[in-house]
Backbone as numpy.savetxt, mean C-alpha at the origin, in Angstrom:
# Nx Ny Nz CAx CAy CAz Cx Cy Cz
10.98 18.09 -1.51 11.04 19.24 -2.40 10.05 19.10 -3.55
9.96 17.87 -4.10 9.02 17.64 -5.20 7.59 17.85 -4.71
7.28 17.29 -3.54 5.92 17.43 -3.00 5.59 18.90 -2.74
6.49 19.61 -2.08 6.24 21.01 -1.75 6.07 21.84 -3.02
6.88 21.54 -4.04 6.79 22.27 -5.30 5.45 22.04 -5.98
5.04 20.76 -6.06 3.75 20.45 -6.68 2.59 21.04 -5.89
2.67 20.93 -4.56 1.58 21.42 -3.70 1.45 22.93 -3.81
2.60 23.64 -3.81 2.56 25.09 -3.92 2.04 25.53 -5.29
2.48 24.85 -6.34 2.03 25.19 -7.69 0.52 25.02 -7.81
0.00 23.88 -7.34 -1.45 23.63 -7.42 -2.22 24.59 -6.52
-1.65 24.90 -5.34 -2.33 25.78 -4.40 -2.51 27.19 -4.93
-1.49 27.71 -5.61 -1.59 29.06 -6.17 -2.40 29.10 -7.47
-2.51 27.95 -8.11 -3.23 27.90 -9.39 -4.74 27.70 -9.19
-5.10 26.90 -8.17 -6.51 26.55 -7.97 -7.01 27.07 -6.64
-8.11 27.79 -6.66 -8.69 28.32 -5.43 -9.19 27.19 -4.53
-8.88 27.28 -3.26 -9.34 26.29 -2.29 -8.45 25.08 -2.15
-7.37 25.01 -2.94 -6.51 23.83 -2.89 -5.75 23.75 -1.57
-5.47 24.90 -0.95 -4.74 24.93 0.32 -5.63 24.64 1.53
-6.91 24.34 1.31 -7.82 24.14 2.43 -7.51 22.84 3.17
-7.91 22.81 4.44 -7.69 21.63 5.28 -8.47 20.44 4.75
-9.65 20.69 4.22 -10.49 19.60 3.69 -9.77 18.86 2.56
-9.12 19.62 1.69 -8.41 19.01 0.56 -7.22 18.19 1.05
-6.47 18.74 2.01 -5.29 18.03 2.49 -5.68 16.73 3.20
-6.74 16.78 4.01 -7.21 15.55 4.66 -7.67 14.54 3.61
-8.23 15.05 2.52 -8.65 14.18 1.43 -7.48 13.43 0.81
-6.28 14.02 0.85 -5.10 13.32 0.35 -4.96 11.96 1.04
-5.18 11.94 2.35 -5.02 10.71 3.13 -6.27 9.84 3.07
-7.44 10.47 3.23 -8.68 9.70 3.24 -8.97 9.02 1.92
-8.77 9.73 0.82 -9.08 9.18 -0.50 -8.04 8.18 -0.98
-6.86 8.21 -0.38 -5.78 7.32 -0.82 -5.32 6.38 0.28
-6.21 6.12 1.26 -5.84 5.25 2.38 -5.55 3.83 1.91
-6.35 3.33 0.95 -6.14 1.96 0.47 -4.76 1.83 -0.19
-4.41 2.80 -1.02 -3.10 2.80 -1.65 -2.00 2.95 -0.60
-2.22 3.84 0.37 -1.21 4.08 1.39 -0.90 2.86 2.22
-1.93 2.12 2.60 -1.71 0.92 3.43 -0.97 -0.15 2.65
-1.31 -0.33 1.38 -0.57 -1.28 0.55 0.87 -0.82 0.37
1.08 0.49 0.21 2.43 1.03 0.03 3.28 0.83 1.29
2.66 0.83 2.46 3.40 0.57 3.70 3.99 -0.83 3.67
3.14 -1.81 3.34 3.65 -3.18 3.23 4.68 -3.32 2.14
4.46 -2.63 1.01 5.41 -2.70 -0.11 6.75 -2.08 0.27
6.74 -1.09 1.16 8.00 -0.47 1.59 8.91 -1.48 2.25
8.36 -2.30 3.14 9.16 -3.31 3.81 9.68 -4.34 2.82
8.84 -4.70 1.85 9.25 -5.69 0.85 10.41 -5.15 0.01
10.28 -3.92 -0.49 11.32 -3.35 -1.34 12.58 -3.05 -0.53
12.44 -2.64 0.72 13.61 -2.43 1.57 14.43 -3.71 1.71
13.76 -4.85 1.68 14.47 -6.13 1.80 15.00 -6.62 0.46
14.79 -5.84 -0.59 15.28 -6.22 -1.92 14.31 -7.08 -2.70
13.04 -7.14 -2.27 12.05 -7.96 -2.95 11.00 -7.13 -3.67
9.94 -7.80 -4.07 8.81 -7.15 -4.74 7.58 -8.01 -4.48
6.41 -7.39 -4.42 5.17 -8.14 -4.20 4.11 -7.65 -5.18
3.85 -8.46 -6.19 2.88 -8.10 -7.23 1.47 -8.58 -6.90
1.29 -9.27 -5.79 0.00 -9.90 -5.51 -0.96 -9.02 -4.73
-0.49 -7.92 -4.14 -1.29 -7.18 -3.16 -2.59 -6.61 -3.75
-2.57 -6.18 -5.00 -3.78 -5.65 -5.61 -4.85 -6.72 -5.75
-4.44 -7.92 -6.16 -5.37 -9.03 -6.28 -5.85 -9.51 -4.92
-4.98 -9.47 -3.93 -5.37 -9.82 -2.56 -6.45 -8.86 -2.08
-6.30 -7.57 -2.40 -7.30 -6.57 -2.02 -8.65 -6.88 -2.68
-8.64 -7.18 -3.97 -9.88 -7.50 -4.66 -10.53 -8.76 -4.13
-9.71 -9.77 -3.83 -10.23 -11.03 -3.32 -10.84 -10.86 -1.93
-10.17 -10.11 -1.06 -10.69 -9.89 0.29 -11.96 -9.05 0.25
-12.04 -8.14 -0.72 -13.23 -7.31 -0.87 -14.47 -8.14 -1.20
-14.38 -8.98 -2.22 -15.54 -9.78 -2.62 -15.81 -10.88 -1.61
-14.76 -11.43 -1.00 -14.95 -12.47 0.01 -15.67 -11.91 1.24
-15.35 -10.67 1.61 -16.01 -10.03 2.75 -17.51 -9.88 2.47
-17.84 -9.46 1.25 -19.25 -9.29 0.90 -20.00 -10.61 0.96
-19.38 -11.67 0.49 -20.03 -12.99 0.49 -20.20 -13.51 1.91
-19.16 -13.37 2.73 -19.24 -13.85 4.11 -20.31 -13.10 4.91
-20.40 -11.79 4.67 -21.34 -10.98 5.45 -22.77 -11.12 4.93
-22.95 -11.03 3.62 -24.30 -11.02 3.06 -24.90 -12.41 2.87
-24.11 -13.36 2.42 -24.65 -14.68 2.10 -24.48 -15.68 3.24
-23.36 -15.59 3.95 -23.13 -16.52 5.06 -23.56 -15.92 6.40
-23.91 -14.65 6.40 -24.41 -13.95 7.59 -23.42 -14.01 8.76
-22.16 -13.86 8.43 -21.11 -13.80 9.45 -20.91 -12.34 9.84
-20.70 -12.09 11.12 -20.51 -10.71 11.58 -19.31 -10.09 10.86
-19.42 -8.85 10.42 -18.33 -8.21 9.68 -16.98 -8.25 10.40
-16.99 -8.07 11.71 -15.72 -8.07 12.44 -15.03 -9.43 12.36
-15.80 -10.51 12.48 -15.23 -11.85 12.36 -14.74 -12.09 10.94
-15.54 -11.67 9.96 -15.15 -11.84 8.55 -13.85 -11.08 8.26
-13.73 -9.89 8.80 -12.52 -9.09 8.58 -11.30 -9.77 9.19
-11.44 -10.29 10.40 -10.31 -10.96 11.06 -9.88 -12.20 10.28
-10.86 -12.95 9.78 -10.54 -14.16 9.00 -9.79 -13.80 7.73
-10.24 -12.76 7.03 -9.62 -12.37 5.76 -8.24 -11.75 5.96
-8.07 -11.01 7.05 -6.75 -10.47 7.34 -5.77 -11.61 7.62
-6.23 -12.61 8.37 -5.40 -13.78 8.63 -5.07 -14.52 7.34
-6.06 -14.63 6.44 -5.83 -15.30 5.16 -4.79 -14.55 4.33
-4.87 -13.21 4.34 -3.87 -12.41 3.62 -2.48 -12.60 4.18
-2.39 -12.67 5.52 -1.09 -12.88 6.16 -0.52 -14.26 5.82
-1.38 -15.28 5.80 -0.92 -16.63 5.48 -0.45 -16.74 4.03
-1.16 -16.07 3.13 -0.73 -16.08 1.73 0.62 -15.40 1.59
0.79 -14.23 2.25 2.08 -13.55 2.20 3.18 -14.39 2.80
2.88 -15.06 3.91 3.87 -15.95 4.53 4.27 -17.07 3.57
3.30 -17.61 2.84 3.59 -18.65 1.86 4.51 -18.12 0.76
4.28 -16.88 0.31 5.17 -16.26 -0.67 6.60 -16.21 -0.13
6.74 -15.71 1.10 8.07 -15.60 1.70 8.74 -16.94 1.86
7.96 -17.95 2.25 8.52 -19.29 2.45 9.02 -19.87 1.12
8.23 -19.73 0.07 8.65 -20.26 -1.23 9.90 -19.55 -1.74
9.96 -18.24 -1.54 11.12 -17.47 -1.99 12.37 -17.90 -1.24
12.25 -18.10 0.07 13.40 -18.45 0.91 13.79 -19.91 0.75
12.79 -20.79 0.81 13.08 -22.23 0.83 13.62 -22.73 -0.49
13.09 -22.24 -1.60 13.50 -22.74 -2.91 14.29 -21.72 -3.71
14.67 -20.61 -3.08 15.48 -19.56 -3.71 14.84 -19.14 -5.04
13.57 -18.79 -4.99 12.82 -18.40 -6.18 12.77 -16.88 -6.29
12.66 -16.34 -7.51 12.56 -14.88 -7.68 11.23 -14.37 -7.10
11.27 -13.35 -6.26 10.02 -12.79 -5.71 9.04 -12.35 -6.79
9.55 -11.86 -7.91 8.68 -11.42 -9.00 7.78 -12.54 -9.47
8.36 -13.73 -9.70 7.58 -14.85 -10.23 6.65 -15.44 -9.19
7.11 -15.54 -7.96 6.28 -16.12 -6.90 5.05 -15.26 -6.65
5.24 -13.96 -6.53 4.11 -13.08 -6.25 3.25 -12.86 -7.49
3.84 -13.03 -8.69 3.03 -12.98 -9.91 2.05 -14.15 -9.92
2.52 -15.32 -9.49 1.63 -16.48 -9.37 0.52 -16.18 -8.36
0.88 -15.52 -7.25 -0.11 -15.13 -6.26 -1.12 -14.15 -6.83
-0.67 -13.27 -7.70 -1.57 -12.31 -8.35 -2.64 -13.04 -9.14
-2.22 -13.98 -10.00 -3.19 -14.72 -10.81 -4.10 -15.59 -9.95
-3.53 -16.19 -8.91 -4.30 -17.06 -8.02 -5.42 -16.28 -7.34
-5.09 -15.14 -6.74 -6.08 -14.36 -5.99 -7.11 -13.71 -6.92
-6.67 -13.22 -8.07 -7.63 -12.60 -8.99 -8.59 -13.65 -9.55
-8.04 -14.81 -9.87 -8.90 -15.89 -10.37 -9.88 -16.36 -9.31
-9.42 -16.47 -8.06 -10.30 -16.88 -6.97 -11.40 -15.85 -6.75
-11.03 -14.57 -6.83 -12.02 -13.50 -6.64 -13.10 -13.57 -7.71
-12.71 -13.77 -8.96 -13.69 -13.85 -10.06 -14.51 -15.14 -9.97
-13.91 -16.18 -9.40 -14.64 -17.43 -9.20 -15.75 -17.24 -8.16
-15.47 -16.44 -7.14 -16.47 -16.17 -6.11 -17.65 -15.39 -6.67
-17.35 -14.35 -7.46 -18.43 -13.58 -8.09 -17.83 -12.61 -9.09
-18.47 -12.54 -10.25 -18.02 -11.59 -11.27 -18.78 -10.26 -11.17
-19.75 -10.21 -10.27 -20.54 -8.99 -10.10 -20.32 -8.40 -8.72
-20.55 -7.10 -8.62 -20.44 -6.42 -7.34 -21.57 -6.86 -6.40
-21.22 -7.07 -5.12 -22.20 -7.52 -4.13 -22.34 -6.44 -3.06
-23.53 -5.84 -2.92 -23.72 -4.81 -1.88 -23.68 -5.41 -0.48
-23.22 -4.61 0.48 -23.15 -5.04 1.88 -24.06 -4.13 2.70
-25.01 -4.72 3.36 -25.94 -3.97 4.21 -25.82 -4.48 5.64
-25.16 -3.70 6.46 -24.99 -4.11 7.87 -24.76 -2.85 8.71
-25.35 -2.84 9.88 -25.22 -1.67 10.75 -23.79 -1.44 11.22
-22.99 -2.52 11.22 -21.60 -2.39 11.65 -20.82 -1.44 10.75
-21.12 -1.48 9.45 -20.44 -0.60 8.50 -20.76 0.86 8.80
-22.01 1.13 9.12 -22.40 2.49 9.46 -21.69 2.96 10.74
-21.53 2.05 11.69 -20.85 2.39 12.94 -19.38 2.72 12.69
-18.74 1.94 11.83 -17.32 2.18 11.53 -17.14 3.52 10.83
-18.05 3.85 9.92 -17.94 5.11 9.19 -18.10 6.33 10.09
-18.73 6.13 11.26 -18.90 7.23 12.20 -17.66 7.48 13.05
-16.66 6.60 12.92 -15.39 6.80 13.64 -14.59 7.86 12.89
-14.55 9.05 13.41 -13.85 10.15 12.74 -13.52 11.24 13.75
-12.54 12.06 13.40 -12.09 13.15 14.27 -12.55 14.47 13.66
-13.48 15.19 14.32 -13.98 16.45 13.75 -12.98 17.60 13.93
-12.90 18.46 12.93 -12.04 19.64 13.00 -12.85 20.93 12.96
-14.17 20.82 12.89 -15.02 22.00 12.82 -15.27 22.42 11.38
-16.36 23.11 11.17 -16.69 23.60 9.83 -17.04 22.50 8.86
-17.49 21.36 9.38 -17.85 20.25 8.51 -16.66 19.44 8.01
-15.46 19.72 8.53 -14.25 19.00 8.15 -13.95 17.96 9.22
-13.68 16.73 8.80 -13.36 15.68 9.76 -12.33 14.72 9.15
-11.65 14.03 10.06 -10.63 13.05 9.69 -11.32 11.69 9.66
-11.53 11.07 8.48 -12.31 9.83 8.39 -11.57 8.63 8.95
-12.31 7.56 9.18 -11.75 6.37 9.82 -10.62 5.76 9.00
-10.73 5.77 7.65 -9.69 5.16 6.84 -8.38 5.96 6.92
-8.49 7.28 7.07 -7.28 8.10 7.24 -6.66 7.86 8.61
-7.50 7.68 9.63 -7.00 7.36 10.98 -6.23 6.05 10.95
-6.81 5.05 10.28 -6.15 3.75 10.18 -4.82 3.86 9.44
-4.79 4.66 8.37 -3.54 4.86 7.62 -2.47 5.48 8.51
-2.82 6.50 9.28 -1.85 7.15 10.16 -1.33 6.18 11.21
-2.23 5.37 11.79 -1.81 4.38 12.79 -0.87 3.36 12.18
-1.15 2.93 10.96 -0.27 1.97 10.27 1.10 2.59 9.97
1.11 3.87 9.59 2.37 4.56 9.33 3.22 4.64 10.59
2.59 5.00 11.71 3.32 5.11 12.97 3.86 3.75 13.40
3.03 2.72 13.28 3.46 1.37 13.68 4.62 0.88 12.81
4.49 1.05 11.49 5.55 0.60 10.58 6.83 1.41 10.78
6.69 2.72 11.01 7.86 3.54 11.26 8.58 3.12 12.53
7.82 2.80 13.58 8.41 2.32 14.83 9.13 0.99 14.63
8.48 0.07 13.90 9.08 -1.25 13.67 10.40 -1.13 12.93
10.43 -0.30 11.88 11.66 -0.18 11.09 12.77 0.56 11.84
12.40 1.51 12.67 13.40 2.36 13.32 13.94 1.77 14.61
13.10 1.07 15.38 13.46 0.70 16.74 13.74 -0.79 16.92
13.00 -1.64 16.23 13.05 -3.07 16.53 14.19 -3.79 15.80
14.53 -4.96 16.33 15.53 -5.82 15.71 15.05 -6.28 14.34
13.75 -6.55 14.25 13.18 -6.97 12.98 13.40 -5.89 11.91
13.15 -4.64 12.26 13.33 -3.55 11.31 14.77 -3.42 10.85
15.71 -3.55 11.78 17.13 -3.46 11.40 17.53 -4.62 10.49
16.91 -5.79 10.72 17.20 -6.95 9.88 16.68 -6.74 8.47
15.52 -6.07 8.34 14.96 -5.77 7.02 15.97 -4.96 6.21
16.54 -3.92 6.83 17.53 -3.10 6.14 18.78 -3.91 5.82
19.19 -4.78 6.74 20.39 -5.58 6.53 20.23 -6.53 5.35
19.06 -7.15 5.23 18.82 -8.07 4.12 18.86 -7.31 2.79
18.25 -6.14 2.76 18.25 -5.35 1.53 19.63 -4.84 1.17
20.43 -4.52 2.19 21.78 -4.04 1.93 22.67 -5.13 1.37
22.62 -6.31 1.99 23.39 -7.45 1.51 22.91 -8.69 2.24
22.19 -9.54 1.54 21.67 -10.75 2.17 22.80 -11.66 2.63
23.87 -11.73 1.84 25.01 -12.56 2.22 25.63 -12.08 3.53
25.81 -10.77 3.65 26.37 -10.22 4.89 25.43 -10.44 6.07
24.13 -10.32 5.82 23.15 -10.55 6.89 23.24 -11.98 7.40
23.44 -12.93 6.50 23.61 -14.33 6.93 24.88 -14.52 7.73
25.97 -13.87 7.29 27.24 -13.97 8.01 27.15 -13.35 9.41
26.28 -12.36 9.57 26.09 -11.72 10.86 25.24 -12.57 11.81
24.70 -13.68 11.30 23.89 -14.55 12.13 22.44 -14.15 12.20
21.99 -13.25 11.32 20.60 -12.83 11.32 19.73 -13.90 10.66
18.52 -14.05 11.17 17.61 -15.05 10.63 16.90 -14.46 9.40
17.55 -14.60 8.26 17.08 -13.98 7.03 15.75 -14.59 6.57
15.67 -15.92 6.59 14.48 -16.58 6.08 13.24 -16.24 6.90
13.36 -16.28 8.22 12.21 -15.96 9.06 11.77 -14.50 8.86
12.74 -13.61 8.76 12.42 -12.20 8.56 11.71 -11.99 7.23
12.19 -12.65 6.18 11.56 -12.51 4.87 10.12 -13.05 4.91
9.91 -14.17 5.59 8.55 -14.71 5.72 7.62 -13.70 6.37
8.11 -13.05 7.42 7.29 -12.08 8.14 7.05 -10.81 7.31
8.04 -10.43 6.50 7.89 -9.26 5.63 6.75 -9.47 4.65
6.74 -10.63 3.99 5.70 -10.90 3.00 4.35 -11.15 3.68
4.38 -11.69 4.90 3.13 -11.85 5.65 2.53 -10.49 5.98
3.38 -9.54 6.33 2.92 -8.19 6.61 2.36 -7.53 5.36
3.01 -7.75 4.22 2.53 -7.19 2.96 1.18 -7.79 2.60
1.02 -9.10 2.80 -0.27 -9.73 2.53 -1.36 -9.21 3.44
-1.00 -8.94 4.70 -1.95 -8.35 5.65 -2.41 -6.98 5.17
-1.47 -6.18 4.70 -1.80 -4.84 4.20 -2.71 -4.92 2.97
-2.45 -5.90 2.09 -3.29 -6.08 0.91 -4.72 -6.44 1.29
-4.88 -7.38 2.24 -6.22 -7.77 2.68 -6.93 -6.61 3.37
-6.19 -5.88 4.20 -6.78 -4.74 4.91 -7.23 -3.67 3.93
-6.47 -3.46 2.88 -6.84 -2.49 1.85 -8.15 -2.87 1.18
-8.31 -4.15 0.87 -9.56 -4.61 0.26 -10.75 -4.45 1.18
-10.52 -4.64 2.47 -11.60 -4.48 3.44 -12.02 -3.01 3.55
-11.05 -2.11 3.43 -11.39 -0.68 3.44 -12.21 -0.33 2.20
-11.85 -0.92 1.06 -12.67 -0.77 -0.15 -14.12 -1.14 0.16
-14.28 -2.32 0.77 -15.61 -2.83 1.05 -16.36 -1.94 2.04
-15.66 -1.45 3.06 -16.31 -0.62 4.07 -16.74 0.74 3.52
-15.87 1.36 2.73 -16.16 2.71 2.24 -17.21 2.71 1.13
-17.25 1.65 0.34 -18.22 1.59 -0.77 -19.45 0.75 -0.43
-19.43 0.09 0.75 -20.53 -0.79 1.19 -20.82 -1.86 0.14
-19.75 -2.38 -0.47 -19.91 -3.43 -1.47 -18.59 -4.15 -1.68
-18.66 -5.33 -2.23 -17.47 -6.07 -2.60 -17.41 -6.26 -4.09
-16.20 -6.17 -4.64 -16.04 -6.30 -6.09 -14.72 -7.00 -6.37
-14.78 -8.05 -7.16 -13.58 -8.82 -7.47 -12.54 -8.02 -8.25
-12.99 -6.96 -8.91 -12.08 -6.15 -9.73 -11.41 -5.03 -8.94
-11.78 -4.88 -7.67 -11.12 -3.87 -6.84 -9.62 -4.14 -6.76
-8.84 -3.09 -6.67 -7.40 -3.26 -6.51 -6.64 -3.50 -7.79
-7.31 -3.39 -8.94 -6.61 -3.58 -10.20 -5.52 -2.52 -10.40
-4.27 -2.94 -10.55 -3.16 -2.01 -10.72 -2.69 -1.37 -9.42
-3.29 -1.75 -8.29 -2.93 -1.14 -7.01 -1.48 -1.41 -6.65
-0.99 -2.60 -6.99 0.40 -2.95 -6.67 1.38 -2.05 -7.42
1.04 -1.66 -8.64 1.94 -0.80 -9.42 1.96 0.62 -8.86
0.79 1.11 -8.45 0.73 2.43 -7.82 1.52 2.44 -6.52
1.43 1.34 -5.76 2.15 1.25 -4.50 3.66 1.26 -4.73
4.11 0.50 -5.71 5.54 0.49 -6.04 6.01 1.88 -6.45
5.19 2.56 -7.26 5.54 3.92 -7.69 5.65 4.86 -6.50
4.69 4.78 -5.56 4.73 5.65 -4.38 5.96 5.40 -3.54
6.33 4.13 -3.39 7.51 3.77 -2.58 8.79 4.27 -3.22
8.92 4.06 -4.53 10.15 4.47 -5.23 10.25 5.99 -5.31
9.13 6.68 -5.61 9.13 8.14 -5.63 9.45 8.69 -4.25
9.07 7.92 -3.22 9.39 8.31 -1.84 10.84 8.10 -1.45
11.67 7.59 -2.35 13.10 7.52 -2.09 13.65 6.17 -1.70
12.82 5.14 -1.67 13.32 3.80 -1.33 13.98 3.19 -2.56
15.20 2.67 -2.36 15.93 2.07 -3.47 15.29 0.75 -3.88
15.12 0.54 -5.17 14.57 -0.72 -5.66 15.46 -1.91 -5.33
16.74 -1.65 -5.18 17.67 -2.73 -4.83 17.64 -3.06 -3.36
16.95 -2.24 -2.56 16.80 -2.52 -1.14 17.86 -1.86 -0.28
17.63 -1.86 1.03 18.63 -1.41 1.99 18.58 0.06 2.35
17.84 0.87 1.60 17.79 2.31 1.87 16.39 2.84 1.59
15.87 3.63 2.53 14.55 4.22 2.40 13.88 4.32 3.75
12.67 4.83 3.77 11.94 4.96 5.03 10.45 4.99 4.78
9.69 4.73 5.81 8.24 4.75 5.70 7.73 6.17 5.49
8.47 7.16 6.00 8.05 8.56 5.86 8.31 9.05 4.44
9.31 8.48 3.79 9.51 8.77 2.37 8.35 8.25 1.55
7.85 7.07 1.92 6.67 6.51 1.24 5.46 7.41 1.43
5.32 7.98 2.63 4.22 8.93 2.86 4.32 10.11 1.92
5.52 10.63 1.72 5.70 11.75 0.80 5.39 11.32 -0.64
5.80 10.10 -0.99 5.47 9.58 -2.31 3.97 9.50 -2.51
3.25 9.07 -1.46 1.79 9.00 -1.51 1.19 10.39 -1.66
1.74 11.37 -0.94 1.24 12.74 -1.03 1.48 13.34 -2.41
2.61 13.01 -3.02 2.88 13.46 -4.39 1.83 12.88 -5.34
1.58 11.59 -5.18 0.58 10.91 -6.00 -0.79 11.57 -5.82
-1.16 11.84 -4.56 -2.46 12.45 -4.26 -2.55 13.88 -4.78
-1.45 14.63 -4.68 -1.45 16.02 -5.16 -1.70 16.08 -6.66
-1.06 15.20 -7.41 -1.25 15.17 -8.86 -2.70 14.86 -9.20
-3.26 13.83 -8.55 -4.65 13.44 -8.82 -5.63 14.56 -8.48
-5.44 15.18 -7.31 -6.37 16.22 -6.87 -6.27 17.46 -7.74
-5.05 17.82 -8.15 -4.88 18.98 -9.03 -5.60 18.77 -10.35
-5.55 17.56 -10.90 -6.25 17.27 -12.15 -7.76 17.36 -11.97
-8.24 16.94 -10.78 -9.67 17.06 -10.49 -10.10 18.53 -10.41
-9.25 19.37 -9.81 -9.55 20.79 -9.71 -9.55 21.44 -11.09
-8.65 20.98 -11.97 -8.56 21.57 -13.29 -9.81 21.26 -14.11
-10.19 20.00 -14.14 -11.42 19.61 -14.83 -11.28 19.48 -16.33
-10.40 20.26 -16.95 -10.27 20.22 -18.41 -9.28 19.14 -18.86
-8.50 18.60 -17.92 -7.49 17.60 -18.26 -8.02 16.20 -17.97
-7.65 15.26 -18.81 -8.05 13.87 -18.61 -7.36 13.28 -17.39
-8.05 12.33 -16.74 -7.46 11.66 -15.57 -6.23 10.86 -15.93
-6.10 10.53 -17.23 -4.92 9.77 -17.65 -3.64 10.58 -17.48
-3.77 11.90 -17.37 -2.57 12.72 -17.16 -1.91 12.40 -15.83
-2.68 11.92 -14.84 -2.07 11.54 -13.56 -1.12 10.37 -13.76
-1.50 9.43 -14.64 -0.63 8.30 -14.95 0.64 8.77 -15.66
0.46 9.69 -16.60 1.61 10.20 -17.34 2.57 10.94 -16.41
2.03 11.78 -15.54 2.86 12.54 -14.61 3.57 11.61 -13.63
2.84 10.62 -13.11 3.43 9.67 -12.17 4.52 8.86 -12.85
4.27 8.44 -14.09 5.27 7.68 -14.83 6.53 8.49 -15.08
6.35 9.78 -15.42 7.51 10.65 -15.63 8.33 10.83 -14.36
7.64 11.06 -13.24 8.35 11.20 -11.96 9.06 9.92 -11.58
8.40 8.78 -11.79 9.00 7.50 -11.46 10.28 7.26 -12.26
10.23 7.59 -13.54 11.41 7.42 -14.39 12.56 8.30 -13.91
12.24 9.56 -13.54 13.27 10.48 -13.04 13.90 9.94 -11.76
13.08 9.42 -10.84 13.60 8.94 -9.57 14.43 7.67 -9.76
14.04 6.81 -10.69 14.83 5.60 -10.94 16.19 5.97 -11.51
16.22 6.93 -12.43 17.50 7.39 -13.00 18.37 8.01 -11.90
17.76 8.82 -11.03 18.51 9.42 -9.93 19.09 8.36 -9.01
18.32 7.29 -8.77 18.82 6.20 -7.93 20.06 5.56 -8.54
20.04 5.35 -9.84 21.19 4.73 -10.51 22.40 5.64 -10.50
22.15 6.95 -10.54 23.26 7.90 -10.50 23.86 7.99 -9.10
22.96 8.00 -8.09 23.42 8.16 -6.70 24.09 6.92 -6.17
23.60 5.72 -6.51 24.12 4.48 -5.95 25.61 4.27 -6.19
26.13 4.42 -7.43 27.57 4.22 -7.64 28.42 5.18 -6.83
27.98 6.46 -6.77 28.76 7.44 -6.02 28.76 7.13 -4.54
27.63 6.60 -4.04 27.55 6.28 -2.61 28.44 5.09 -2.29
28.39 4.04 -3.17 29.22 2.87 -2.93 30.70 3.18 -3.09
30.99 4.11 -4.00 32.39 4.48 -4.19 32.96 5.25 -3.03
32.10 6.05 -2.36 32.57 6.80 -1.21 32.68 5.91 0.02
């Protein structure tokens, strides 16, 4: 309802807002945020949080540029290595949280500083990437006619949404994610492997963070250690606005998609207006986030009481 209301308001206020090009831009321009938000959805559904994904994105971005430009490694190999590195870092987060019963906030905060520091150690300046492989990837798109096409980053986002939705809805792993978020103690009593599932959840989140940074590098043809700054906060906002409870156990990947579309609608409407500062998108997102958090606190007691 919030998305439809915002979309209708902007569409009637600004000419051309209802066009297919603009709607596809919602996904294409926010693919990096969307992919990180997918991983964050699983983390929050399990009752956790991951503050490291933005720094992981920045680190993978600059590392990709160095591997391709200075070490002359093929981009595809470099991407696979960095995705694996992101998964291993996420797995390490999950292991530390499970093995030593540490707060996810503090563990992933340490990961945030570690990855951002490593990225700045690699290079404090942007490094351009010149390789024919990047041009080939950018040509992967679905044409709709009239100069409108579905770009490769939007295609990847849709594929990730479908895969994550299938995992959460159909697989044993997905049901365990919900069970852990609902009550970790009950999940243990049911004989579910909580620790292994948590390790895989954070590994998936780390994978999404690394993949997001690689999309940054592919779309801009450069790597920058500062990429992804604040990305984790935007992802958390999109997930919560999409209806996932911060306490875990309730929500869906499709709700996160709606949260992403709300985020994109606000940003695009401000661009169409032109007279408003871009900071208004932060103010509007913050206001919506506060409203949704309050609604969650109001709904939760009534749901548990029933």
